Coordinates of C-alpha atoms in Angstrom, one line a residue:
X249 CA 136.7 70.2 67.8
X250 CA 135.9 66.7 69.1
X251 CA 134.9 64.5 65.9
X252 CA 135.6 60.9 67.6
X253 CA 132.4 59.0 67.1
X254 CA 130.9 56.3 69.2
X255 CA 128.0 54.2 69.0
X256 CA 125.5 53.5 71.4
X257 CA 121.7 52.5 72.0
X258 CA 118.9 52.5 74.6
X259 CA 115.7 51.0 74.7
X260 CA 112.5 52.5 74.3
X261 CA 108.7 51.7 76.3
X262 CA 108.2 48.9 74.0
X263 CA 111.3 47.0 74.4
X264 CA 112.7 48.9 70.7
X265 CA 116.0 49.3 70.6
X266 CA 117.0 53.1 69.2
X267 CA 120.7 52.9 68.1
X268 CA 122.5 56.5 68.3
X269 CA 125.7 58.1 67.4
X270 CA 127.8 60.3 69.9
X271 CA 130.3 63.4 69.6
X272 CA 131.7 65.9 72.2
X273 CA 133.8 66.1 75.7
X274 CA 131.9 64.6 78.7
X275 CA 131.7 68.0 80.2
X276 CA 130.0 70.3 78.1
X277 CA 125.6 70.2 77.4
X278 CA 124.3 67.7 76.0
X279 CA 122.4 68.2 72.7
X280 CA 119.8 65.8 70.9
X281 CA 119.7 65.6 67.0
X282 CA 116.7 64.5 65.6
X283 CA 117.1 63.8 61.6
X284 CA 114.2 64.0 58.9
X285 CA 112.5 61.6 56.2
X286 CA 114.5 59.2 54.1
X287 CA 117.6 59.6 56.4
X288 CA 119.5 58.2 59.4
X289 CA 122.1 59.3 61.8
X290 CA 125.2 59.4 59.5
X291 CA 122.9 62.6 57.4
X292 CA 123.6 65.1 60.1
X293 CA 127.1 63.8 60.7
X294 CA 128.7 67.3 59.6
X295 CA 126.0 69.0 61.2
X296 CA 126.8 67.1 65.1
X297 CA 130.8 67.8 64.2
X298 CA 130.3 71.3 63.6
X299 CA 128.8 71.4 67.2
X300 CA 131.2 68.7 68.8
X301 CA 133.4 71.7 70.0
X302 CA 130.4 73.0 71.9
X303 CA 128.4 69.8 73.3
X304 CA 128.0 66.2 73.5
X305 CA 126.0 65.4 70.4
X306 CA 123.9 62.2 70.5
X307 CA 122.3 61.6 67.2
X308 CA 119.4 58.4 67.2
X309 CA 118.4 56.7 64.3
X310 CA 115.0 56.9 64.2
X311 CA 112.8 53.6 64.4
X312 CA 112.7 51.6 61.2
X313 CA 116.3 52.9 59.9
X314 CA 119.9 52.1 60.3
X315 CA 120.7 50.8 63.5
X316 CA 117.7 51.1 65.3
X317 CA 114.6 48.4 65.4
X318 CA 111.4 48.4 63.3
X319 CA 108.6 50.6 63.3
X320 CA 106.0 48.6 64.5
X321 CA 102.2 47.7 63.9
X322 CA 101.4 50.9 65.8
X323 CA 103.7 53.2 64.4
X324 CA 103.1 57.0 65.2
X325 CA 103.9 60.5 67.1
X326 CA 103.6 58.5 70.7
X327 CA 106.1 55.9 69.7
X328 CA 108.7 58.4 68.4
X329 CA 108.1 60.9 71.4
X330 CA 108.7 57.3 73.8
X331 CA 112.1 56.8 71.7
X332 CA 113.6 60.3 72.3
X333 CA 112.7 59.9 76.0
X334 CA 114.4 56.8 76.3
X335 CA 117.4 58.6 74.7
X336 CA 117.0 62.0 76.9
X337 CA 116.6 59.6 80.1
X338 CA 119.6 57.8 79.6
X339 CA 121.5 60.7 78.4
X340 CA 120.2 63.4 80.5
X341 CA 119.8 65.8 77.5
X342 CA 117.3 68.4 77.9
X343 CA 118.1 70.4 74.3
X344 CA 116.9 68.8 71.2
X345 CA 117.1 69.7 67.8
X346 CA 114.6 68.5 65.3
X347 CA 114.7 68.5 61.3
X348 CA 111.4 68.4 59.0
X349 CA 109.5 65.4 60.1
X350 CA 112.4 65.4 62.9
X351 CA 111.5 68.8 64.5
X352 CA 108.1 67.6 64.1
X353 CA 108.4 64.7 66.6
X354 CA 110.3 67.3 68.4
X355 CA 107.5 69.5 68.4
X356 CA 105.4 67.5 70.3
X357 CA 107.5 65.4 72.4
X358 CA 108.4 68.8 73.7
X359 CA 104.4 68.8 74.8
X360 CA 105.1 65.9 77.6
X361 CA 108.9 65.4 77.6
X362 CA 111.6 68.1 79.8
X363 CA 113.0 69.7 76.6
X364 CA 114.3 73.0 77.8
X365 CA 115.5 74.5 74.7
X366 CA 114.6 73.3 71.3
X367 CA 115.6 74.3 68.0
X368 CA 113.1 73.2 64.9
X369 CA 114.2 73.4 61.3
X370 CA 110.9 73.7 59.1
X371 CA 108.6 71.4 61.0
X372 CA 106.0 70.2 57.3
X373 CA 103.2 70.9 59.6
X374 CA 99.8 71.8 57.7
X375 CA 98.3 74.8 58.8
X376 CA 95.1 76.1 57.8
X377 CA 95.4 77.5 53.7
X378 CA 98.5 75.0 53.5
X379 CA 97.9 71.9 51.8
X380 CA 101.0 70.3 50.5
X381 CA 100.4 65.9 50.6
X382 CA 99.3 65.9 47.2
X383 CA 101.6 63.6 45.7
X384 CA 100.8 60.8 48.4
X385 CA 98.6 58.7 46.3
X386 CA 101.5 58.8 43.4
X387 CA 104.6 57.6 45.5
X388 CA 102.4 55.1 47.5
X389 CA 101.6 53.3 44.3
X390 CA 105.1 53.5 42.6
X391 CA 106.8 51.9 45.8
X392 CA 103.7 49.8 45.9
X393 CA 105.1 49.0 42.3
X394 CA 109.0 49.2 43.0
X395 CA 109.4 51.7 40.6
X396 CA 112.0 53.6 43.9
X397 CA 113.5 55.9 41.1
X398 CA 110.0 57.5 40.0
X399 CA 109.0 57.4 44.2
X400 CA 111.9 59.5 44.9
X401 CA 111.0 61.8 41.7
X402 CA 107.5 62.7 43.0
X403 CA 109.0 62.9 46.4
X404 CA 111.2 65.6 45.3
X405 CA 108.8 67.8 43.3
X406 CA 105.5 67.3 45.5
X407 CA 107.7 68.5 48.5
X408 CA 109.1 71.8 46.5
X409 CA 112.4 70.9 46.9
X410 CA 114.3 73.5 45.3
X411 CA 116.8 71.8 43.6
X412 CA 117.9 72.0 39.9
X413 CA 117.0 68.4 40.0
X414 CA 113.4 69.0 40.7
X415 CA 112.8 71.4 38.0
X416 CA 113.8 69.0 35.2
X417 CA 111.0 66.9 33.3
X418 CA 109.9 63.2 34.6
X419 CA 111.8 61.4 31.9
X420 CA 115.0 62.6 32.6
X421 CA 115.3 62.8 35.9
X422 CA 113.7 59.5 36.5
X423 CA 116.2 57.8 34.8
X424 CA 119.4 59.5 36.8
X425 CA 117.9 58.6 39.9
X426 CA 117.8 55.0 38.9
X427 CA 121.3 54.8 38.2
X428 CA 122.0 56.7 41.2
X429 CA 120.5 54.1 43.4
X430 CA 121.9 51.8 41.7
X431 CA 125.0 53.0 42.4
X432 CA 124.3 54.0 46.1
X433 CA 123.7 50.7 46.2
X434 CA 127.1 49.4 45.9
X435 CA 128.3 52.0 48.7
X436 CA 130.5 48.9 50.7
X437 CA 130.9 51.2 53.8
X438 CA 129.7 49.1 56.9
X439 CA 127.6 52.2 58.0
X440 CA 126.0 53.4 54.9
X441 CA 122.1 52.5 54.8
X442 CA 121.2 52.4 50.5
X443 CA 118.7 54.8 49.4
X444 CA 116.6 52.2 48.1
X445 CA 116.3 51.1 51.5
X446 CA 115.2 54.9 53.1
X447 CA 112.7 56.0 50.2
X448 CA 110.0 53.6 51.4
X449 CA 110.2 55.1 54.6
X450 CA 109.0 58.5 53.8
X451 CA 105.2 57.0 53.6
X452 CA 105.7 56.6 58.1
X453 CA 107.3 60.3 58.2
X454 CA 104.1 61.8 56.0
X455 CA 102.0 59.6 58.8
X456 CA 103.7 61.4 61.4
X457 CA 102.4 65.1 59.4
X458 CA 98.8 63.6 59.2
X459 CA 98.7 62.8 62.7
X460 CA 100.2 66.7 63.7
X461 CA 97.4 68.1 61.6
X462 CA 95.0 70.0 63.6
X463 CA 97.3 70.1 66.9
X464 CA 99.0 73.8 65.7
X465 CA 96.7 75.4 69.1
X466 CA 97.9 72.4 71.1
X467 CA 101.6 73.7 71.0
X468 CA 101.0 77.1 72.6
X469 CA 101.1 75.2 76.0
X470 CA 105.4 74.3 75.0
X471 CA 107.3 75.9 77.5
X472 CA 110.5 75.5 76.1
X473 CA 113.1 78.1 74.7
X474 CA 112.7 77.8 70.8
X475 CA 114.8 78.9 68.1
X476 CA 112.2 78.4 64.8
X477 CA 115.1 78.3 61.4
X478 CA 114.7 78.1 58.0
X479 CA 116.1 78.6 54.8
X480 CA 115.1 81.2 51.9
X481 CA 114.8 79.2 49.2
X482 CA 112.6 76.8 51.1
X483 CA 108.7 76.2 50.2
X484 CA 106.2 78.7 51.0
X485 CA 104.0 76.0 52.7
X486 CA 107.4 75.4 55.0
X487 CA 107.5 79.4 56.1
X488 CA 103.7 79.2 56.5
X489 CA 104.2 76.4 58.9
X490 CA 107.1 78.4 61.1
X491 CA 104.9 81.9 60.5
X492 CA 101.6 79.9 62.5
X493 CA 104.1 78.5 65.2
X494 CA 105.6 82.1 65.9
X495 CA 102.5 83.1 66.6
X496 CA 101.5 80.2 69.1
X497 CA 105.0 79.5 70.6
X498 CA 105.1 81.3 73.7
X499 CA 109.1 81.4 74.1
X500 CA 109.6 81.5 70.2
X501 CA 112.3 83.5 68.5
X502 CA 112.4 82.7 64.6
X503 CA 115.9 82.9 62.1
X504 CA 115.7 82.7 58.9
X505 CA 119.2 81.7 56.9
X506 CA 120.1 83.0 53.5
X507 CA 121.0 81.4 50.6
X508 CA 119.9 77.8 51.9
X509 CA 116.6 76.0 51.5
X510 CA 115.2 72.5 53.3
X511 CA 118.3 70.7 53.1
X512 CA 121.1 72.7 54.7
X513 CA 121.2 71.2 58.2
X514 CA 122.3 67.5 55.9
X515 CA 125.7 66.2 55.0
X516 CA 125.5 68.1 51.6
X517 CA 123.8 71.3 52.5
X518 CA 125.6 74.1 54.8
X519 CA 125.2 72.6 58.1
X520 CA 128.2 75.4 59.0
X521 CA 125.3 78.1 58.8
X522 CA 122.6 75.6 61.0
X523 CA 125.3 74.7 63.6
X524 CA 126.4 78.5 64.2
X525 CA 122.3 79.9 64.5
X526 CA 122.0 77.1 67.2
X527 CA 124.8 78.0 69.2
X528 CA 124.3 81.4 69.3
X529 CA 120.4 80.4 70.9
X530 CA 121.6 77.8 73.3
X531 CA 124.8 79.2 74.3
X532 CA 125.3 82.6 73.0
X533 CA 127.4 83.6 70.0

């Protein structure tokens, strides 16, 4: 397994520079990793080493974190699809894997971009009967208000994570998370983005599901190879979501891991289980 990491970064239409992280012998396919809300790059590191053995792994920072450039006055689905096809141009990638608002952007890159295989773990879309942005209004005004540990506590229970975390009651588990950002805080690596930093960035990822609302029919014109995956303990509105796109997907075959909810593809969930379902679809087991 090839876990040496280098850095990297291309430019995107509007002059952005999209910073990435790369894995894997020349040789073998190359393999795009796109990462979800209040995350960069260094989230799916265990994930891309897992399937360093297999392929070269490029892994962007989306716009607005780490070490890519902002997100812009005009922030939305068309300047993230322009982003991963600066990186696929430049890196001649044609398999992408996308995770929640990730596979999103995926989703519908895939509509315009030459992405030949694509692997999408629980895409938030809202399908008809699946409502789940609720808690918008509430985390817009507690960043609004800088109150980060109460924003990441209505972040956690309005998306169904399925942690023990968010079944416990306001007042205690507002308080942990403030110490632990406090204490992500002092994280010295030269790497490490701070939490306080990525939970303010979940209000352009729930942008990106408002603007995918309404385009479910739109996607039955992806020609791509897809590999749908999620977790059994995830949300019901997130198996809705992957039930409407098997349906509409034309080339769609759909996996569902045991044991693991939203989360497993990260650092601390069971990215073994994610990285051994995608290389049994794009290589074979």
């Amino acid at each position: 397994m090839n876990s040496i990491v280098t850095t990297g970064r291309v430019t995107s239409a509007d002059g952005t520079v999209i910073g990435y992280r790369r894995l894997g012998s020349g040789d073998s396919p190359a393999l795009i990793l796109v990462h979800g809300s209040m995350m960069t790059s260094q989230g799916l590191m265990k994930l891309a080493t897992a399937l360093s053995n297999a392929f070269v792994i490029y892994v962007p920072d989306r716009r607005g974190r780490g070490t890519s450039g902002p997100f812009g006055a005009d922030y939305g689905l068309r300047k993230e699809r322009e982003d991963l096809g600066a990186l696929m141009h430049a890196t001649e990638a044609r398999w992408v894997f996308g995770l929640s608002s990730g596979a999103i952007v995926a989703l519908c890159a895939a509509l315009t971009l030459p992405i030949q295989k694509l692997v999408l773990y629980e895409p938030p879309l809202i399908v008809p009967g699946s409502s789940h942005t609720g808690w918008l209004p509430r985390y817009e005004r507690e960043v609004a208000a800088g109150k980060l540990a109460s924003a990441l506590v209505t972040i956690i229970k309005g998306t169904g994570d399925s942690s023990v975390v968010a079944s416990l009651p306001r007042f205690l588990s507002v308080p942990l998370f403030h110490m632990a950002i406090a204490a992500d805080a002092k994280d010295s690596k030269a790497d490490h983005v701070p939490l306080k930093a990525l939970i303010p960035t979940m209000s352009f990822d729930a942008q990106l599901v408002a603007e995918a609302e309404g385009a479910l029919e739109t996607f039955r014109a992806v020609h791509a190879d897809v590999l749908l995956l999620g977790g059994s303990k995830s949300a019901p509105y997130l198996r809705r979501a992957l039930d409407a796109l098997m349906t509409r997907l034309p080339n769609a075959k759909r996996v569902e891991l045991t044991q693991v909810g939203h989360l497993a593809a990260e650092n601390g969930g069971r990215p073994d289980l994610v990285a051994e379902a995608m290389q049994a679809f794009l290589v074979g087991a």
